[in-house]
XYZ file of C-alpha atoms in Angstrom:
657
model
C -9.679 -126.991 -112.443
C -7.116 -129.920 -113.021
C -5.245 -131.015 -110.193
C -1.649 -130.283 -110.700
C 0.421 -133.314 -111.492
C 3.102 -134.581 -109.297
C 6.831 -134.015 -109.127
C 8.246 -135.968 -112.500
C 12.031 -137.416 -111.290
C 14.159 -140.462 -113.121
C 16.990 -141.229 -111.035
C 19.993 -141.049 -112.282
C 24.071 -140.380 -111.927
C 26.327 -142.234 -113.444
C 30.380 -142.403 -113.739
C 31.463 -138.433 -112.903
C 30.284 -135.433 -111.960
C 30.350 -133.412 -114.393
C 28.804 -136.433 -117.135
C 26.313 -136.422 -114.300
C 25.116 -132.784 -114.602
C 24.547 -132.891 -118.010
C 22.708 -135.586 -117.627
C 20.474 -133.603 -114.918
C 20.351 -130.875 -117.548
C 18.801 -132.702 -120.665
C 16.287 -134.377 -118.561
C 15.374 -131.171 -117.297
C 14.961 -129.871 -120.878
C 12.346 -133.320 -121.663
C 10.407 -132.275 -118.997
C 11.740 -133.648 -115.895
C 10.350 -131.429 -112.527
C 12.456 -132.678 -110.022
C 16.078 -134.246 -110.086
C 16.350 -137.591 -107.865
C 19.841 -138.123 -108.023
C 21.752 -141.781 -107.215
C 25.609 -141.706 -105.487
C 27.940 -143.825 -106.059
C 28.309 -146.692 -102.756
C 31.462 -145.488 -102.014
C 29.594 -141.622 -101.619
C 26.390 -144.320 -99.963
C 28.842 -146.002 -97.319
C 32.028 -143.527 -96.481
C 34.264 -144.196 -98.606
C 37.076 -142.566 -101.085
C 37.723 -143.228 -104.757
C 40.589 -144.244 -103.730
C 39.919 -146.673 -100.750
C 40.607 -150.779 -101.268
C 36.274 -151.324 -100.683
C 35.850 -148.849 -103.277
C 37.773 -151.216 -105.962
C 35.011 -152.190 -108.906
C 31.607 -149.973 -107.347
C 33.722 -146.090 -108.341
C 30.836 -144.288 -110.291
C 28.872 -147.717 -110.958
C 25.420 -147.231 -109.597
C 25.901 -143.681 -109.075
C 27.369 -140.459 -109.699
C 30.989 -140.073 -106.938
C 30.850 -137.486 -104.717
C 33.892 -137.396 -102.481
C 33.812 -133.931 -101.707
C 32.554 -130.239 -102.298
C 34.598 -129.470 -105.460
C 32.200 -132.727 -107.487
C 28.604 -131.568 -105.784
C 29.861 -127.877 -107.139
C 30.597 -130.163 -110.687
C 27.248 -132.124 -110.279
C 25.054 -128.821 -109.873
C 26.363 -126.332 -112.050
C 24.767 -124.237 -113.883
C 21.333 -125.969 -111.877
C 19.741 -123.228 -110.235
C 19.438 -124.785 -106.288
C 17.178 -121.441 -105.145
C 14.703 -123.166 -107.579
C 15.169 -126.791 -107.401
C 13.433 -129.747 -106.067
C 16.583 -132.046 -105.616
C 16.245 -135.865 -103.994
C 19.369 -137.479 -102.881
C 19.203 -141.427 -102.450
C 21.395 -140.990 -99.167
C 20.996 -142.437 -96.042
C 24.617 -142.702 -93.394
C 26.441 -140.153 -95.162
C 23.349 -138.293 -95.187
C 24.357 -135.114 -93.448
C 27.886 -135.047 -94.905
C 26.149 -134.563 -98.740
C 22.871 -132.184 -96.960
C 25.660 -130.176 -95.802
C 27.963 -130.024 -98.964
C 24.999 -129.383 -100.841
C 23.938 -126.509 -98.379
C 27.751 -125.340 -99.362
C 27.340 -125.349 -103.332
C 24.134 -122.891 -103.089
C 26.082 -120.402 -100.584
C 28.616 -120.452 -102.868
C 25.260 -119.808 -106.221
C 23.736 -117.061 -103.546
C 20.988 -119.026 -102.678
C 19.848 -118.293 -98.916
C 20.027 -122.414 -96.902
C 15.974 -120.831 -96.286
C 15.709 -121.467 -100.373
C 16.241 -124.670 -100.916
C 13.356 -127.786 -101.020
C 14.151 -131.024 -101.474
C 14.792 -134.445 -99.694
C 17.346 -136.681 -97.922
C 16.150 -139.820 -97.903
C 18.246 -140.969 -94.254
C 15.917 -143.346 -93.066
C 19.072 -145.817 -91.516
C 16.900 -148.755 -90.215
C 15.792 -149.861 -93.391
C 19.311 -150.141 -94.289
C 20.231 -152.411 -91.284
C 17.161 -154.481 -93.472
C 17.101 -154.618 -96.531
C 20.223 -151.764 -98.829
C 23.148 -152.062 -96.520
C 24.410 -149.411 -97.316
C 24.886 -148.025 -92.943
C 28.394 -146.963 -92.053
C 27.607 -147.133 -88.347
C 25.428 -149.134 -85.794
C 21.347 -147.665 -84.795
C 22.399 -145.271 -81.893
C 24.981 -142.945 -83.461
C 22.957 -143.442 -86.697
C 19.864 -142.465 -84.877
C 21.745 -139.327 -83.241
C 22.954 -138.546 -86.727
C 19.521 -138.510 -87.905
C 17.467 -136.875 -85.174
C 20.765 -133.981 -85.842
C 20.013 -133.030 -88.665
C 16.210 -132.441 -88.794
C 16.760 -130.322 -86.207
C 19.409 -128.239 -88.357
C 16.916 -128.403 -90.740
C 14.237 -127.639 -89.238
C 15.046 -123.784 -87.935
C 17.745 -123.288 -90.869
C 16.644 -124.878 -94.114
C 12.336 -125.303 -93.361
C 11.743 -126.698 -96.888
C 13.906 -129.435 -97.296
C 12.561 -132.986 -95.918
C 15.324 -134.347 -94.280
C 13.773 -137.310 -94.007
C 12.381 -140.022 -96.481
C 11.206 -143.158 -94.211
C 11.494 -145.300 -96.977
C 9.551 -148.556 -97.846
C 10.331 -149.025 -101.141
C 13.599 -151.582 -100.069
C 11.461 -153.398 -97.491
C 9.058 -154.693 -100.668
C 12.127 -155.040 -102.412
C 14.273 -157.041 -99.498
C 10.207 -159.452 -99.646
C 7.709 -156.995 -96.521
C 4.309 -158.005 -97.951
C 2.151 -154.706 -97.353
C 1.325 -154.878 -94.221
C 5.359 -155.793 -92.725
C 5.709 -152.689 -95.631
C 3.250 -150.830 -93.502
C 4.643 -151.355 -90.137
C 8.410 -151.015 -90.101
C 8.046 -147.986 -92.131
C 5.696 -146.579 -89.601
C 7.831 -147.900 -86.588
C 10.918 -146.685 -88.263
C 9.285 -143.194 -88.395
C 7.699 -144.023 -84.741
C 11.907 -144.495 -82.988
C 12.799 -141.082 -85.090
C 10.381 -138.524 -84.193
C 10.808 -140.191 -80.230
C 14.129 -139.870 -80.678
C 13.867 -135.969 -82.747
C 11.919 -134.994 -79.680
C 13.623 -136.957 -76.309
C 15.771 -135.231 -77.845
C 15.398 -131.256 -76.458
C 16.702 -130.026 -79.763
C 13.319 -128.719 -80.807
C 10.864 -126.361 -79.278
C 7.992 -128.058 -78.177
C 6.052 -125.942 -80.162
C 7.548 -126.016 -83.565
C 7.451 -129.958 -83.374
C 4.935 -129.912 -85.588
C 7.381 -128.594 -88.042
C 9.125 -131.614 -88.356
C 5.949 -133.540 -88.644
C 5.068 -131.744 -91.542
C 8.812 -132.994 -93.010
C 8.554 -135.952 -92.978
C 8.487 -137.647 -96.174
C 8.150 -141.215 -96.633
C 9.811 -143.031 -99.993
C 7.494 -146.248 -100.889
C 6.912 -149.085 -103.907
C 3.895 -150.031 -105.775
C 3.804 -153.920 -106.982
C 2.351 -154.908 -110.124
C -0.801 -155.658 -107.839
C -1.650 -152.306 -108.487
C -5.664 -152.293 -106.329
C -4.013 -154.061 -103.669
C -1.347 -150.827 -104.046
C -3.124 -148.662 -103.911
C -5.635 -149.717 -100.793
C -2.256 -149.957 -98.937
C -1.055 -146.353 -99.893
C -4.808 -145.477 -98.470
C -3.964 -147.408 -95.037
C -0.569 -145.306 -95.194
C -2.325 -142.396 -94.983
C -5.212 -142.838 -92.212
C -2.191 -144.296 -90.008
C 0.202 -141.565 -90.312
C -2.296 -139.191 -88.974
C -4.327 -141.572 -86.389
C -0.122 -141.903 -84.981
C 0.572 -137.944 -85.476
C -2.586 -136.899 -84.255
C -2.907 -140.143 -80.960
C 0.696 -140.395 -80.193
C 2.456 -136.572 -80.911
C -0.348 -134.135 -80.715
C -0.535 -133.180 -83.850
C -3.442 -130.811 -84.075
C -2.644 -129.322 -88.124
C -4.292 -131.328 -90.670
C -1.911 -130.422 -92.969
C 1.173 -131.583 -90.902
C -0.942 -134.944 -90.664
C -0.885 -135.458 -94.354
C 0.988 -138.481 -95.408
C 3.791 -136.761 -98.463
C 4.954 -139.702 -100.014
C 7.573 -139.889 -103.208
C 6.823 -143.407 -105.164
C 9.775 -146.168 -107.474
C 7.617 -148.213 -108.931
C 8.822 -151.812 -108.687
C 12.535 -152.706 -109.326
C 11.492 -156.439 -107.589
C 9.421 -157.672 -110.712
C 11.325 -156.663 -113.338
C 12.566 -160.001 -115.406
C 15.114 -160.180 -117.599
C 13.664 -162.875 -119.273
C 10.792 -160.963 -121.726
C 11.627 -157.978 -120.596
C 9.126 -156.192 -122.937
C 6.778 -157.405 -120.369
C 8.176 -154.794 -117.891
C 6.867 -152.024 -119.478
C 3.338 -153.125 -118.426
C 3.992 -153.715 -114.956
C 6.049 -150.411 -114.712
C 2.866 -148.929 -116.135
C 0.450 -150.926 -113.851
C 2.550 -150.059 -110.456
C 2.655 -146.546 -111.509
C -1.839 -146.898 -111.578
C -1.648 -147.734 -107.998
C -0.293 -144.991 -106.153
C -1.768 -142.013 -109.217
C -5.233 -143.491 -109.951
C -6.609 -141.832 -106.392
C -6.720 -138.333 -105.509
C -6.696 -138.853 -101.890
C -4.170 -141.654 -101.590
C -1.748 -139.970 -104.732
C 1.745 -140.436 -104.373
C 3.718 -136.252 -104.195
C 6.353 -137.579 -106.482
C 7.026 -140.293 -109.255
C 10.064 -142.655 -109.938
C 10.055 -144.639 -112.587
C 12.663 -147.981 -114.133
C 13.567 -148.123 -117.228
C 12.433 -151.181 -118.823
C 15.876 -153.072 -118.715
C 16.982 -153.273 -115.137
C 16.638 -156.756 -115.042
C 19.796 -156.598 -117.541
C 22.009 -153.688 -116.601
C 22.436 -149.826 -116.440
C 19.723 -148.083 -118.088
C 20.833 -145.570 -121.555
C 19.179 -142.345 -121.451
C 17.015 -143.270 -124.332
C 15.339 -145.982 -121.681
C 14.917 -142.975 -118.886
C 13.753 -140.527 -121.161
C 11.579 -144.264 -122.072
C 9.695 -143.405 -118.191
C 9.831 -140.533 -117.823
C 7.375 -140.209 -121.672
C 5.381 -142.995 -120.026
C 4.167 -140.723 -117.080
C 3.853 -137.151 -118.786
C 1.079 -139.372 -121.312
C -0.700 -140.480 -117.931
C -0.492 -136.851 -116.555
C -1.639 -135.155 -119.475
C -3.093 -137.305 -122.777
C -5.482 -139.043 -119.841
C -8.313 -137.273 -118.207
C -6.788 -138.997 -114.683
C -6.552 -134.794 -112.859
C -9.880 -134.159 -113.404
C -11.842 -136.080 -110.695
C -11.780 -136.240 -107.398
C -11.183 -139.865 -106.199
C -12.783 -142.265 -107.959
C -12.567 -144.782 -105.146
C -14.513 -142.677 -102.323
C -17.254 -145.081 -101.369
C -16.056 -148.894 -102.926
C -17.232 -151.516 -100.088
C -13.917 -153.385 -101.816
C -11.702 -150.945 -101.469
C -12.525 -149.742 -98.046
C -12.803 -153.869 -96.784
C -9.460 -154.421 -97.968
C -7.984 -150.835 -96.400
C -9.853 -152.020 -93.324
C -8.352 -155.238 -93.493
C -4.726 -153.651 -94.102
C -4.970 -151.217 -91.249
C -5.543 -154.245 -88.830
C -2.158 -155.861 -89.861
C 0.074 -152.949 -89.583
C -2.079 -152.271 -86.137
C -0.861 -155.731 -84.566
C 3.030 -156.095 -86.187
C 3.215 -152.132 -84.987
C 2.255 -153.353 -81.525
C 3.836 -156.382 -82.185
C 7.513 -154.325 -82.486
C 6.775 -151.482 -80.007
C 6.392 -154.183 -77.322
C 9.796 -155.187 -78.193
C 11.372 -151.604 -77.519
C 10.782 -150.478 -80.807
C 12.440 -150.468 -84.153
C 15.948 -149.990 -82.702
C 15.640 -152.831 -80.307
C 13.630 -155.529 -83.587
C 17.253 -154.256 -85.356
C 19.341 -155.240 -83.327
C 17.538 -158.770 -82.515
C 17.527 -159.298 -85.606
C 13.752 -160.100 -85.021
C 12.475 -157.205 -88.495
C 14.936 -158.637 -90.928
C 14.288 -162.353 -89.870
C 10.806 -161.450 -90.688
C 11.506 -159.919 -94.151
C 13.908 -162.515 -94.909
C 11.071 -165.322 -94.528
C 8.254 -163.115 -96.409
C 10.718 -163.253 -99.232
C 11.387 -167.048 -98.765
C 8.152 -167.803 -98.806
C 7.507 -166.096 -102.279
C 10.643 -167.528 -104.208
C 8.585 -170.526 -103.379
C 5.387 -169.575 -105.465
C 7.091 -168.532 -108.415
C 9.481 -171.153 -108.297
C 6.143 -174.007 -107.462
C 3.848 -171.672 -110.213
C 1.639 -170.682 -107.863
C 2.718 -167.837 -108.448
C 2.267 -166.894 -111.896
C 5.161 -164.115 -113.850
C 4.368 -164.022 -117.265
C 7.553 -165.182 -119.351
C 9.251 -166.664 -116.117
C 7.500 -169.829 -115.213
C 4.484 -169.046 -117.357
C 3.929 -168.267 -120.828
C 7.892 -169.020 -121.475
C 7.146 -168.931 -125.212
C 8.416 -166.187 -127.378
C 8.802 -164.654 -130.427
C 13.136 -162.460 -130.648
C 12.636 -159.610 -130.053
C 14.802 -156.508 -131.520
C 14.851 -154.357 -127.948
C 17.517 -156.809 -126.754
C 18.336 -158.816 -130.518
C 22.016 -156.874 -129.550
C 22.338 -157.219 -125.605
C 25.333 -155.104 -125.145
C 23.462 -152.709 -126.434
C 20.919 -152.597 -124.610
C 21.661 -151.675 -121.637
C 24.363 -149.092 -120.860
C 28.225 -149.677 -120.486
C 29.271 -147.575 -117.347
C 32.848 -145.530 -118.189
C 35.997 -148.133 -117.731
C 38.280 -145.014 -116.925
C 35.433 -143.335 -114.047
C 37.463 -144.966 -111.491
C 40.310 -143.998 -112.417
C 39.501 -140.716 -112.817
C 37.731 -139.935 -109.408
C 40.794 -141.153 -107.809
C 43.030 -138.635 -109.502
C 40.088 -135.890 -108.774
C 39.661 -137.362 -105.179
C 44.244 -137.463 -104.712
C 44.865 -133.916 -106.989
C 41.773 -132.002 -104.593
C 43.346 -133.477 -101.563
C 47.247 -131.779 -102.998
C 45.061 -128.562 -103.537
C 43.823 -127.880 -99.992
C 44.362 -126.985 -96.467
C 46.071 -129.972 -94.233
C 45.867 -128.200 -91.323
C 42.203 -126.788 -91.468
C 41.097 -130.136 -92.502
C 42.587 -131.780 -89.271
C 41.570 -129.007 -86.828
C 37.425 -130.061 -88.818
C 37.949 -133.057 -88.050
C 39.270 -133.042 -84.519
C 36.378 -130.632 -83.442
C 34.112 -133.574 -85.229
C 35.169 -135.538 -83.432
C 35.468 -133.847 -79.682
C 31.812 -133.275 -80.413
C 30.881 -136.791 -81.581
C 31.855 -137.645 -78.016
C 29.382 -134.743 -76.446
C 25.568 -134.326 -77.103
C 26.622 -131.546 -80.062
C 23.977 -131.270 -83.572
C 26.971 -132.748 -85.327
C 25.549 -130.560 -88.163
C 28.022 -127.638 -87.920
C 31.384 -129.426 -87.153
C 30.700 -131.302 -90.275
C 29.903 -128.152 -92.296
C 32.848 -127.205 -91.287
C 34.836 -130.245 -92.481
C 33.186 -129.579 -95.824
C 34.685 -125.590 -96.602
C 37.794 -127.069 -94.902
C 37.997 -129.640 -98.538
C 37.248 -132.752 -96.116
C 36.621 -136.030 -98.022
C 33.321 -138.156 -97.247
C 35.990 -140.941 -96.020
C 37.254 -138.988 -93.779
C 34.395 -137.687 -92.736
C 32.773 -141.419 -92.031
C 36.793 -142.154 -91.349
C 36.887 -139.539 -88.497
C 33.293 -140.795 -86.817
C 33.526 -144.770 -86.985
C 36.658 -143.681 -85.080
C 34.280 -142.932 -82.461
C 30.896 -144.985 -82.835
C 32.944 -147.815 -84.035
C 32.174 -150.354 -86.882
C 28.838 -152.369 -87.379
C 27.808 -154.972 -88.778
C 23.851 -156.109 -88.824
C 22.462 -159.132 -88.148
C 21.482 -161.363 -91.090
C 18.303 -162.789 -90.836
C 19.103 -166.241 -92.270
C 19.743 -169.088 -89.371
C 16.307 -168.041 -87.676
C 13.930 -168.540 -91.053
C 12.543 -171.972 -90.964
C 12.498 -174.467 -93.192
C 10.992 -175.791 -96.038
C 8.180 -178.382 -93.992
C 7.680 -179.822 -97.425
C 10.425 -180.238 -99.816
C 9.121 -181.932 -103.257
C 10.281 -184.268 -105.358
C 13.150 -181.719 -106.251
C 14.739 -180.814 -103.333
C 14.186 -184.356 -101.758
C 16.578 -185.360 -105.214
C 18.814 -182.451 -104.361
C 19.408 -183.340 -100.919
C 19.981 -186.847 -101.180
C 23.077 -186.005 -104.168
C 23.995 -183.253 -100.842
C 24.361 -185.996 -98.659
C 25.559 -188.508 -100.573
C 28.455 -186.122 -102.089
C 29.310 -185.567 -98.703
C 29.881 -189.188 -97.716
C 32.587 -190.223 -100.878
C 34.393 -187.449 -99.223
C 33.592 -187.872 -95.541
C 32.216 -184.898 -94.764
C 29.270 -183.055 -95.024
C 29.184 -180.332 -98.341
C 30.277 -176.221 -96.936
C 29.335 -174.102 -99.723
C 30.789 -169.997 -98.932
C 28.402 -167.221 -100.302
C 30.323 -163.848 -100.562
C 29.089 -160.248 -101.190
C 32.682 -158.549 -101.963
C 33.274 -154.807 -102.267
C 30.364 -152.446 -101.424
C 27.044 -153.985 -103.243
C 23.978 -154.125 -99.595
C 21.622 -155.979 -102.459
C 21.888 -159.345 -99.889
C 18.685 -160.788 -100.688
C 19.423 -162.980 -103.517
C 22.482 -163.899 -101.295
C 20.166 -164.217 -98.549
C 17.840 -166.886 -100.544
C 20.548 -168.505 -102.447
C 21.981 -169.095 -98.300
C 18.139 -170.432 -96.296
C 17.634 -172.498 -100.048
C 21.647 -174.053 -99.537
C 21.376 -174.992 -96.229
C 17.799 -176.254 -96.711
C 19.075 -178.951 -99.672
C 21.991 -180.286 -96.576
C 24.707 -177.894 -97.106
C 26.364 -176.258 -95.018
C 26.420 -172.958 -94.776
C 28.736 -170.166 -94.231
C 27.229 -167.094 -94.937
C 28.896 -163.481 -93.182
C 26.691 -160.108 -94.639
C 27.740 -158.193 -96.769
C 30.960 -155.371 -97.024
C 33.299 -157.269 -97.169
C 36.953 -157.595 -99.528
C 38.066 -160.720 -101.297
C 41.149 -161.309 -99.334
C 37.646 -161.890 -96.096
C 36.005 -163.910 -98.412
C 38.477 -166.284 -99.344
C 40.776 -166.742 -95.591
C 36.972 -167.413 -94.370
C 37.007 -169.991 -97.220
C 40.281 -171.635 -96.163
C 38.951 -171.525 -92.356
C 35.384 -172.920 -92.649
C 37.248 -175.723 -95.935
C 34.390 -175.325 -98.310
C 33.426 -176.750 -101.167
C 32.527 -173.908 -103.483
C 32.248 -170.734 -103.093
C 29.503 -168.259 -104.098
C 29.347 -164.356 -105.201
C 25.867 -162.310 -104.971
C 26.605 -159.334 -107.061
C 24.015 -156.756 -108.391
C 26.605 -152.866 -108.112
C 28.181 -154.619 -111.803
C 31.494 -154.347 -109.854
C 32.016 -158.538 -111.247
C 34.256 -157.500 -113.524
C 36.990 -156.163 -110.895
C 35.926 -158.222 -108.202
C 35.927 -161.460 -109.503
C 39.445 -161.546 -111.187
C 40.249 -159.986 -107.699
C 38.376 -164.018 -105.878
C 40.264 -165.698 -107.968
C 43.474 -164.686 -108.229
C 43.035 -164.656 -104.127
C 41.734 -168.368 -104.099
C 44.697 -169.535 -106.163
C 47.023 -167.810 -104.147
C 45.720 -169.564 -100.987
C 46.058 -172.564 -102.774
C 41.913 -173.190 -102.808
C 42.022 -172.581 -107.045
C 40.604 -175.683 -107.553
C 37.400 -175.092 -105.331
C 34.771 -173.599 -107.840
C 33.944 -170.270 -108.003
C 30.311 -169.990 -108.757
C 28.973 -165.635 -109.803
C 25.481 -164.643 -109.450
C 24.371 -160.398 -110.113
C 22.899 -158.817 -112.896
C 25.905 -159.387 -115.081
C 25.489 -159.053 -118.461
C 25.758 -161.888 -121.546
C 29.221 -161.318 -122.623
C 30.944 -160.985 -119.277
C 29.112 -164.665 -118.111
C 30.978 -166.144 -121.735
C 33.875 -164.351 -120.216
C 34.235 -165.425 -116.538
C 33.036 -168.738 -117.390
C 36.091 -168.674 -120.555
C 38.409 -167.283 -117.117
C 37.727 -170.182 -115.088
C 33.999 -169.618 -113.027
C 32.209 -172.421 -112.859
C 28.949 -171.277 -113.699
C 27.227 -167.937 -113.673
C 23.298 -166.973 -112.662
C 21.454 -163.776 -113.182
C 17.987 -163.350 -112.446
C 16.303 -165.036 -115.585
C 17.665 -168.567 -113.110
C 15.045 -167.858 -110.637
C 15.130 -171.809 -109.960
C 17.373 -171.952 -106.941
C 17.275 -175.280 -106.031
C 17.631 -176.361 -109.676
C 21.087 -174.141 -108.583
C 21.194 -176.493 -106.355
C 22.012 -178.763 -108.219
C 24.266 -177.132 -110.268
C 26.681 -176.016 -107.458
C 25.989 -179.673 -106.455
C 27.418 -181.343 -109.919
C 30.619 -178.409 -110.467
C 31.519 -179.617 -106.621
C 31.644 -183.231 -108.310
C 33.614 -182.341 -111.161
C 36.047 -180.423 -109.054
C 36.387 -183.376 -107.078
C 36.797 -185.792 -110.031
C 34.013 -188.328 -108.936
C 31.171 -189.672 -111.674
């Protein structure tokens, strides 16, 4: 008999709970077999829609779910006793799981019947995605509490989905992706074991509910070998370190979103074949096949995909599963000398890196020291350099750039979905109305209990459930814990990355222009790289900061999650010659004008403002018309060329010929 196909998902959520609910029900009707919920950045980082940092971010990269009423609407008419729901949520995972449980109970569903996954991998947030709220120690405590709670109360739930996906997006090699994901698993499992919350005889169940969420790049043979290596390493770690005897509990269970890093703005139709090849890497090998697959859309490098684009990605999966003969055979790579050699190479390299991290004190210590972040920034920098030199070919970008006009992108504004311009105002009105109708004293009492118990070693899940039922919001829950746990700012990894040894003619010429311009102005050129709002995708900002430093700039980069006022204050304090903003969340049309206004008010409106990100062409032209000096998008892959343009703008602003 053929194997059953994997769970088929699309990663979706936008604007509002009601609109996202309608989208989910349409997708399920088209044959999707599981839900993958995308939450907006305020929900992910513990802010309500009306918080200052939420401006421009509400409903952009996902759906705003700040309170129980929104969770009810999100899953209205979707039976949660039969649905497998994946929630891409990390720092606020405990809060979202608590709301999901209460919403299910209101449907009459016992929590023991719930199945799904909370991503809940906080380690990778410090390394790549940037949606952390608290420091590593309290974050690990919340994860530990959640795992202990689900083992006894929601036994079919996967409370932790260790996410190597974003590690690859941040530049990880296959070896680094394996090593850092597995050291994260070790850190969490050690924490659960040492907490004493799970009896030793139940610990196998903890291990058996840990899942992984991985990335699959276009080098699909290497990616398939990576997954075979992943399975063998996980089996060895769980058997030898944790004494797990049941082979089923040692099995690597993973879902996958194939690579978005390699999707291109140039000739975006080529992304379809990239996505298919990446899907093959995690489906061809029966012994290392994904349990769930979600595919990006062909136009994600241009902006937000439309429902039709998501349907196309779902159909790619369905054609492979139901039209091809893939599921009719045992593992087709068993016994391959070539495959075995590559798998062994990856295992050997990963073990060496795991040992290096463990010798430092484990994953948390390697995060706090900046080691892992620096390693990823360095790997990503090397990858970018290979693309710029042409050593690594990207079709349509640095090779085979000649093209016929594409009917898919003839209307660029119509080729992507436009976010609802009223989504933020509606969400702000909704959360304020929610606060008005609840029992405030019950909310206050629940948050006080949460804070009291956060100062002890009590499991925080029950206090969180009480806050959900009382009507607290995500911002209030996270704010109460911030008062106990404090704020945290992760290392950027930029300062420790080695400089380019051989600059080459192009970079050497730019260095000379930077030096000469600095001499003419009587000081070294200073360039501020800023990340306004809640967008934690810092890879591009980090690479720009590294290249600007290598070009001779003095670089000011303070990391993610800054208000426009904080960015402008730093620009004034450091007396910079140019300000660069990196925004990939779609909030550029709100945040860029805010920064411009703050610069004008601070008296530095003549300093060139450069913007980079996933920005539609029409938005780029509007920003340039409003005074932005230059706008760069993913098609502008030559970072040294970008540095040269920044020098041009500095010279123009200072009337240098």
